[in-house]
Amino acid sequence: MRKRSDMFNSPHRPAAAAAIAVFLQAAAGAAFADAGRLGGELTGVGAERAASKDGIIPAYGAPDAHLPGWTPGKKREDFFKYKSDKPLFSIDATNVDKHADKLSPGQVALIKQTKGYRMDVYPTRRTCGNPDFVLENTRKNAAGAAKLGEDGWSLKDAVVPGVPFPMPANGAQAMWNTKLKYAGVGIDMPKVLVALSPRKGASEWVRASTTQIYYYPWGKKGSTALSQLPPIEYHTYFAYEAPTALAGQALVYAAYTDKASETFYYFPGQRRVRRMPTYSYDAPQVGFENQYTVDEPRVFNGTMDRFEWKLVGKKEMFIGYNAFGMYDPDAGFDAVAKSDFIEPAQRRYELHRVWVVEATVKQGVRHVAPKRTFYIDEDSWSLVAADDYDAQGKLWKLREAFVIPVQETGSCDNPAFVQYNLLEGRYLFDQGPLATGKDLRWVVEANEPKFRDAYYTADNLRAISER
């Protein structure tokens, strides 16, 4: 056998090196050629620019969602250019089979089994854009700057803020696109009502008044290599204000790009902060009767390492879009929170193209929902819906999030979502300002303490909890 040193000194080495160089040049050329599709047949973030064959989904143009004059404190919907749109038709139990090919299995099941449920469908408005620096960073990523880790799920590098993989080759890449979609440096949620509908036969809602903050360290304007930043997907702060049994409890949570999340929890009765290593993945959230897991907010809130991610393809689907009714702080709770669903008038649906990603739990790993199907809007990379299946393979939960164009960021976001437990007939909603009296606030400059890393430490959690 030839020694390794002999191999490196082989007369064939120059030829081999030349072959490798040619291969790398070809690969780089292919990447740049793909990147050239952005801004042409594809939008700047990788969506199909063309209209659908039947014209129901229009061709993508310059987004023009907002009327001038909005300032914080004014109602967002009043400045939506298409506020006067009327529903084209409604989908309910009488006609759901006719539209089933453009719905998820969970949506079909919900409509069929829920008396009075209705989905109002409006004209499709492609209102989601992004700032120029996000589009420029996305082009760099498409040319090869973005890379997954060797484990197949972690994110090794990308130019941020930008879409890492605008033309995804696998499910993990598509999921990172939704995790790193641009929403400024964070969202301040001064008051969020988390509400869980009553058990069947009962009338008492579970309601929790909370304060929530999301901070995206990579969301600052400009262009930065993710590998030059701490490996943080986001930080969050969460504090209960009500009910009395939970008031004062609070946590800080760090989601990482390359490892499992980390949670520190403050217990006011003990005046202590504890690390909660198991408060992640499918652990039940405190206070919600085992109806709500840690990784369910925002449709998917978790580390991706427990699942295999398969990119199924794309489909046309009715999804919550331009749904400003889900972000109305002045809506009355009783007017919008019906016993089995949110009032239909609050939920605007449109036909859009979505990416479909299947998540299957890995062998040797457990999760209460071992199979999940996710649906991602092509224009904004917003995670708009998910179907969860239980250990017996039964369709179990449906989550829907509601996209709106955001005045502060020049992009779209969709924190407000609803989750339906199809087996138990209960639902919950979270992370919107619905019926709270206080709007959300998207932030684009990290000029406040709550949008700095130091805010999300165990020591600071105790300090702000004991003020």
PDB file of C-alpha atoms in Angstrom, residues 5-162:
ATOM      1  CA  SER A   5       2.961  11.014   1.897  1.00  0.00           C
ATOM      2  CA  ASP A   6       3.623   9.193  -1.380  1.00  0.00           C
ATOM      3  CA  MET A   7       0.082   9.831  -2.474  1.00  0.00           C
ATOM      4  CA  PHE A   8       0.499  13.572  -1.899  1.00  0.00           C
ATOM      5  CA  ASN A   9       3.740  13.493  -3.885  1.00  0.00           C
ATOM      6  CA  SER A  10       2.222  11.453  -6.691  1.00  0.00           C
ATOM      7  CA  PRO A  11       2.753  12.668 -10.263  1.00  0.00           C
ATOM      8  CA  HIS A  12      -1.042  12.492 -10.581  1.00  0.00           C
ATOM      9  CA  ARG A  13      -1.508  15.094  -7.840  1.00  0.00           C
ATOM     10  CA  PRO A  14      -1.503  18.141 -10.184  1.00  0.00           C
ATOM     11  CA  ALA A  15      -4.114  16.490 -12.392  1.00  0.00           C
ATOM     12  CA  ALA A  16      -6.260  15.607  -9.379  1.00  0.00           C
ATOM     13  CA  ALA A  17      -5.956  19.135  -8.016  1.00  0.00           C
ATOM     14  CA  ALA A  18      -6.910  20.552 -11.390  1.00  0.00           C
ATOM     15  CA  ALA A  19      -9.948  18.275 -11.542  1.00  0.00           C
ATOM     16  CA  ILE A  20     -11.038  19.388  -8.077  1.00  0.00           C
ATOM     17  CA  ALA A  21     -10.581  23.024  -9.052  1.00  0.00           C
ATOM     18  CA  VAL A  22     -12.693  22.529 -12.173  1.00  0.00           C
ATOM     19  CA  PHE A  23     -15.400  20.827 -10.091  1.00  0.00           C
ATOM     20  CA  LEU A  24     -15.441  23.647  -7.527  1.00  0.00           C
ATOM     21  CA  GLN A  25     -15.559  26.279 -10.262  1.00  0.00           C
ATOM     22  CA  ALA A  26     -18.458  24.449 -11.902  1.00  0.00           C
ATOM     23  CA  ALA A  27     -20.307  24.190  -8.592  1.00  0.00           C
ATOM     24  CA  ALA A  28     -19.743  27.872  -7.905  1.00  0.00           C
ATOM     25  CA  GLY A  29     -20.881  28.721 -11.412  1.00  0.00           C
ATOM     26  CA  ALA A  30     -24.067  26.715 -10.915  1.00  0.00           C
ATOM     27  CA  ALA A  31     -24.739  28.482  -7.625  1.00  0.00           C
ATOM     28  CA  PHE A  32     -24.288  31.898  -9.208  1.00  0.00           C
ATOM     29  CA  ALA A  33     -26.524  30.845 -12.107  1.00  0.00           C
ATOM     30  CA  ASP A  34     -29.238  29.829  -9.649  1.00  0.00           C
ATOM     31  CA  ALA A  35     -28.784  33.092  -7.766  1.00  0.00           C
ATOM     32  CA  GLY A  36     -29.385  34.880 -11.052  1.00  0.00           C
ATOM     33  CA  ARG A  37     -32.956  33.571 -11.079  1.00  0.00           C
ATOM     34  CA  LEU A  38     -33.747  35.826  -8.135  1.00  0.00           C
ATOM     35  CA  GLY A  39     -35.316  39.039  -9.319  1.00  0.00           C
ATOM     36  CA  GLY A  40     -36.227  37.390 -12.634  1.00  0.00           C
ATOM     37  CA  GLU A  41     -38.522  34.384 -12.866  1.00  0.00           C
ATOM     38  CA  LEU A  42     -38.336  34.266  -9.083  1.00  0.00           C
ATOM     39  CA  THR A  43     -38.868  37.120  -6.664  1.00  0.00           C
ATOM     40  CA  GLY A  44     -35.999  38.362  -4.539  1.00  0.00           C
ATOM     41  CA  VAL A  45     -36.730  35.717  -1.888  1.00  0.00           C
ATOM     42  CA  GLY A  46     -37.386  32.808  -4.260  1.00  0.00           C
ATOM     43  CA  ALA A  47     -41.161  32.839  -4.849  1.00  0.00           C
ATOM     44  CA  GLU A  48     -42.631  32.205  -8.284  1.00  0.00           C
ATOM     45  CA  ARG A  49     -43.197  35.606  -9.837  1.00  0.00           C
ATOM     46  CA  ALA A  50     -45.775  34.424 -12.369  1.00  0.00           C
ATOM     47  CA  ALA A  51     -49.490  34.212 -11.783  1.00  0.00           C
ATOM     48  CA  SER A  52     -51.146  30.846 -11.295  1.00  0.00           C
ATOM     49  CA  LYS A  53     -52.498  29.188 -14.439  1.00  0.00           C
ATOM     50  CA  ASP A  54     -56.059  30.242 -13.647  1.00  0.00           C
ATOM     51  CA  GLY A  55     -54.997  33.750 -12.637  1.00  0.00           C
ATOM     52  CA  ILE A  56     -56.465  33.517  -9.133  1.00  0.00           C
ATOM     53  CA  ILE A  57     -52.991  34.039  -7.685  1.00  0.00           C
ATOM     54  CA  PRO A  58     -51.787  37.187  -9.477  1.00  0.00           C
ATOM     55  CA  ALA A  59     -48.273  37.827 -10.723  1.00  0.00           C
ATOM     56  CA  TYR A  60     -45.985  39.319  -8.098  1.00  0.00           C
ATOM     57  CA  GLY A  61     -45.403  43.048  -8.389  1.00  0.00           C
ATOM     58  CA  ALA A  62     -44.123  45.763  -6.109  1.00  0.00           C
ATOM     59  CA  PRO A  63     -45.941  45.222  -2.791  1.00  0.00           C
ATOM     60  CA  ASP A  64     -48.279  48.110  -2.021  1.00  0.00           C
ATOM     61  CA  ALA A  65     -50.112  47.050   1.106  1.00  0.00           C
ATOM     62  CA  HIS A  66     -50.281  50.277   3.069  1.00  0.00           C
ATOM     63  CA  LEU A  67     -51.976  53.630   2.772  1.00  0.00           C
ATOM     64  CA  PRO A  68     -49.953  56.612   4.040  1.00  0.00           C
ATOM     65  CA  GLY A  69     -50.472  58.104   7.461  1.00  0.00           C
ATOM     66  CA  TRP A  70     -50.085  55.198   9.868  1.00  0.00           C
ATOM     67  CA  THR A  71     -48.238  55.866  13.110  1.00  0.00           C
ATOM     68  CA  PRO A  72     -47.961  53.680  16.236  1.00  0.00           C
ATOM     69  CA  GLY A  73     -51.212  53.741  18.147  1.00  0.00           C
ATOM     70  CA  LYS A  74     -53.364  53.926  15.046  1.00  0.00           C
ATOM     71  CA  LYS A  75     -55.309  50.858  13.979  1.00  0.00           C
ATOM     72  CA  ARG A  76     -53.254  48.933  11.411  1.00  0.00           C
ATOM     73  CA  GLU A  77     -56.221  47.665   9.427  1.00  0.00           C
ATOM     74  CA  ASP A  78     -57.461  51.210   8.773  1.00  0.00           C
ATOM     75  CA  PHE A  79     -54.362  51.775   6.636  1.00  0.00           C
ATOM     76  CA  PHE A  80     -54.557  48.515   4.672  1.00  0.00           C
ATOM     77  CA  LYS A  81     -54.985  49.371   1.006  1.00  0.00           C
ATOM     78  CA  TYR A  82     -57.407  46.496   0.390  1.00  0.00           C
ATOM     79  CA  LYS A  83     -59.543  46.915   3.489  1.00  0.00           C
ATOM     80  CA  SER A  84     -62.687  47.240   1.347  1.00  0.00           C
ATOM     81  CA  ASP A  85     -62.245  43.764  -0.202  1.00  0.00           C
ATOM     82  CA  LYS A  86     -65.296  41.529   0.137  1.00  0.00           C
ATOM     83  CA  PRO A  87     -65.249  37.723   0.423  1.00  0.00           C
ATOM     84  CA  LEU A  88     -65.420  35.912  -2.907  1.00  0.00           C
ATOM     85  CA  PHE A  89     -67.008  32.851  -1.296  1.00  0.00           C
ATOM     86  CA  SER A  90     -67.040  30.854   1.915  1.00  0.00           C
ATOM     87  CA  ILE A  91     -66.000  27.278   2.656  1.00  0.00           C
ATOM     88  CA  ASP A  92     -67.980  25.281   5.195  1.00  0.00           C
ATOM     89  CA  ALA A  93     -69.129  21.710   5.747  1.00  0.00           C
ATOM     90  CA  THR A  94     -71.492  21.878   2.750  1.00  0.00           C
ATOM     91  CA  ASN A  95     -68.796  22.533   0.136  1.00  0.00           C
ATOM     92  CA  VAL A  96     -65.473  21.617   1.746  1.00  0.00           C
ATOM     93  CA  ASP A  97     -64.991  18.542  -0.461  1.00  0.00           C
ATOM     94  CA  LYS A  98     -65.066  20.792  -3.531  1.00  0.00           C
ATOM     95  CA  HIS A  99     -62.092  22.758  -2.180  1.00  0.00           C
ATOM     96  CA  ALA A 100     -60.225  19.968  -0.358  1.00  0.00           C
ATOM     97  CA  ASP A 101     -57.302  19.951  -2.812  1.00  0.00           C
ATOM     98  CA  LYS A 102     -56.469  23.500  -1.694  1.00  0.00           C
ATOM     99  CA  LEU A 103     -56.737  22.804   2.030  1.00  0.00           C
ATOM    100  CA  SER A 104     -54.619  20.820   4.454  1.00  0.00           C
ATOM    101  CA  PRO A 105     -56.028  17.585   5.927  1.00  0.00           C
ATOM    102  CA  GLY A 106     -56.328  19.385   9.259  1.00  0.00           C
ATOM    103  CA  GLN A 107     -58.315  22.229   7.725  1.00  0.00           C
ATOM    104  CA  VAL A 108     -60.668  19.770   6.035  1.00  0.00           C
ATOM    105  CA  ALA A 109     -61.210  17.859   9.284  1.00  0.00           C
ATOM    106  CA  LEU A 110     -61.853  21.057  11.246  1.00  0.00           C
ATOM    107  CA  ILE A 111     -64.432  22.312   8.765  1.00  0.00           C
ATOM    108  CA  LYS A 112     -66.224  18.963   8.579  1.00  0.00           C
ATOM    109  CA  GLN A 113     -66.476  18.332  12.309  1.00  0.00           C
ATOM    110  CA  THR A 114     -67.034  21.840  13.710  1.00  0.00           C
ATOM    111  CA  LYS A 115     -70.615  23.056  13.585  1.00  0.00           C
ATOM    112  CA  GLY A 116     -70.867  26.609  12.279  1.00  0.00           C
ATOM    113  CA  TYR A 117     -67.220  26.888  11.233  1.00  0.00           C
ATOM    114  CA  ARG A 118     -66.688  28.985   8.112  1.00  0.00           C
ATOM    115  CA  MET A 119     -63.651  30.094   6.116  1.00  0.00           C
ATOM    116  CA  ASP A 120     -64.207  33.342   4.183  1.00  0.00           C
ATOM    117  CA  VAL A 121     -61.995  33.549   1.079  1.00  0.00           C
ATOM    118  CA  TYR A 122     -60.918  36.955  -0.247  1.00  0.00           C
ATOM    119  CA  PRO A 123     -59.062  38.091  -3.388  1.00  0.00           C
ATOM    120  CA  THR A 124     -55.386  37.149  -3.283  1.00  0.00           C
ATOM    121  CA  ARG A 125     -53.154  40.128  -2.527  1.00  0.00           C
ATOM    122  CA  ARG A 126     -49.407  39.492  -2.708  1.00  0.00           C
ATOM    123  CA  THR A 127     -48.522  42.206  -0.205  1.00  0.00           C
ATOM    124  CA  CYS A 128     -45.286  40.827   1.274  1.00  0.00           C
ATOM    125  CA  GLY A 129     -41.968  42.462   0.464  1.00  0.00           C
ATOM    126  CA  ASN A 130     -38.570  42.978   2.096  1.00  0.00           C
ATOM    127  CA  PRO A 131     -36.050  45.825   2.449  1.00  0.00           C
ATOM    128  CA  ASP A 132     -33.300  46.018  -0.161  1.00  0.00           C
ATOM    129  CA  PHE A 133     -30.587  44.881   2.274  1.00  0.00           C
ATOM    130  CA  VAL A 134     -32.529  41.667   2.934  1.00  0.00           C
ATOM    131  CA  LEU A 135     -32.797  40.992  -0.803  1.00  0.00           C
ATOM    132  CA  GLU A 136     -29.083  41.658  -1.321  1.00  0.00           C
ATOM    133  CA  ASN A 137     -28.147  39.306   1.516  1.00  0.00           C
ATOM    134  CA  THR A 138     -30.487  36.680   0.085  1.00  0.00           C
ATOM    135  CA  ARG A 139     -28.648  36.853  -3.246  1.00  0.00           C
ATOM    136  CA  LYS A 140     -25.367  36.226  -1.418  1.00  0.00           C
ATOM    137  CA  ASN A 141     -26.891  33.234   0.324  1.00  0.00           C
ATOM    138  CA  ALA A 142     -28.173  31.828  -2.966  1.00  0.00           C
ATOM    139  CA  ALA A 143     -24.653  32.146  -4.377  1.00  0.00           C
ATOM    140  CA  GLY A 144     -23.342  29.800  -1.684  1.00  0.00           C
ATOM    141  CA  ALA A 145     -22.904  31.787   1.531  1.00  0.00           C
ATOM    142  CA  ALA A 146     -25.546  29.817   3.461  1.00  0.00           C
ATOM    143  CA  LYS A 147     -24.661  26.345   4.724  1.00  0.00           C
ATOM    144  CA  LEU A 148     -26.240  23.721   6.941  1.00  0.00           C
ATOM    145  CA  GLY A 149     -24.108  21.917   9.499  1.00  0.00           C
ATOM    146  CA  GLU A 150     -22.869  18.375   8.951  1.00  0.00           C
ATOM    147  CA  ASP A 151     -25.703  17.090  11.155  1.00  0.00           C
ATOM    148  CA  GLY A 152     -28.159  18.097   8.421  1.00  0.00           C
ATOM    149  CA  TRP A 153     -30.331  20.384  10.557  1.00  0.00           C
ATOM    150  CA  SER A 154     -28.221  23.107  12.227  1.00  0.00           C
ATOM    151  CA  LEU A 155     -27.380  26.342  10.432  1.00  0.00           C
ATOM    152  CA  LYS A 156     -23.634  26.766  10.001  1.00  0.00           C
ATOM    153  CA  ASP A 157     -23.627  30.100   8.190  1.00  0.00           C
ATOM    154  CA  ALA A 158     -25.665  32.632   6.218  1.00  0.00           C
ATOM    155  CA  VAL A 159     -25.585  36.326   5.438  1.00  0.00           C
ATOM    156  CA  VAL A 160     -28.144  38.000   7.678  1.00  0.00           C
ATOM    157  CA  PRO A 161     -30.697  39.383   7.733  1.00  0.00           C
ATOM    158  CA  GLY A 162     -31.683  37.457   4.636  1.00  0.00           C
TER     159      GLY A 162
END
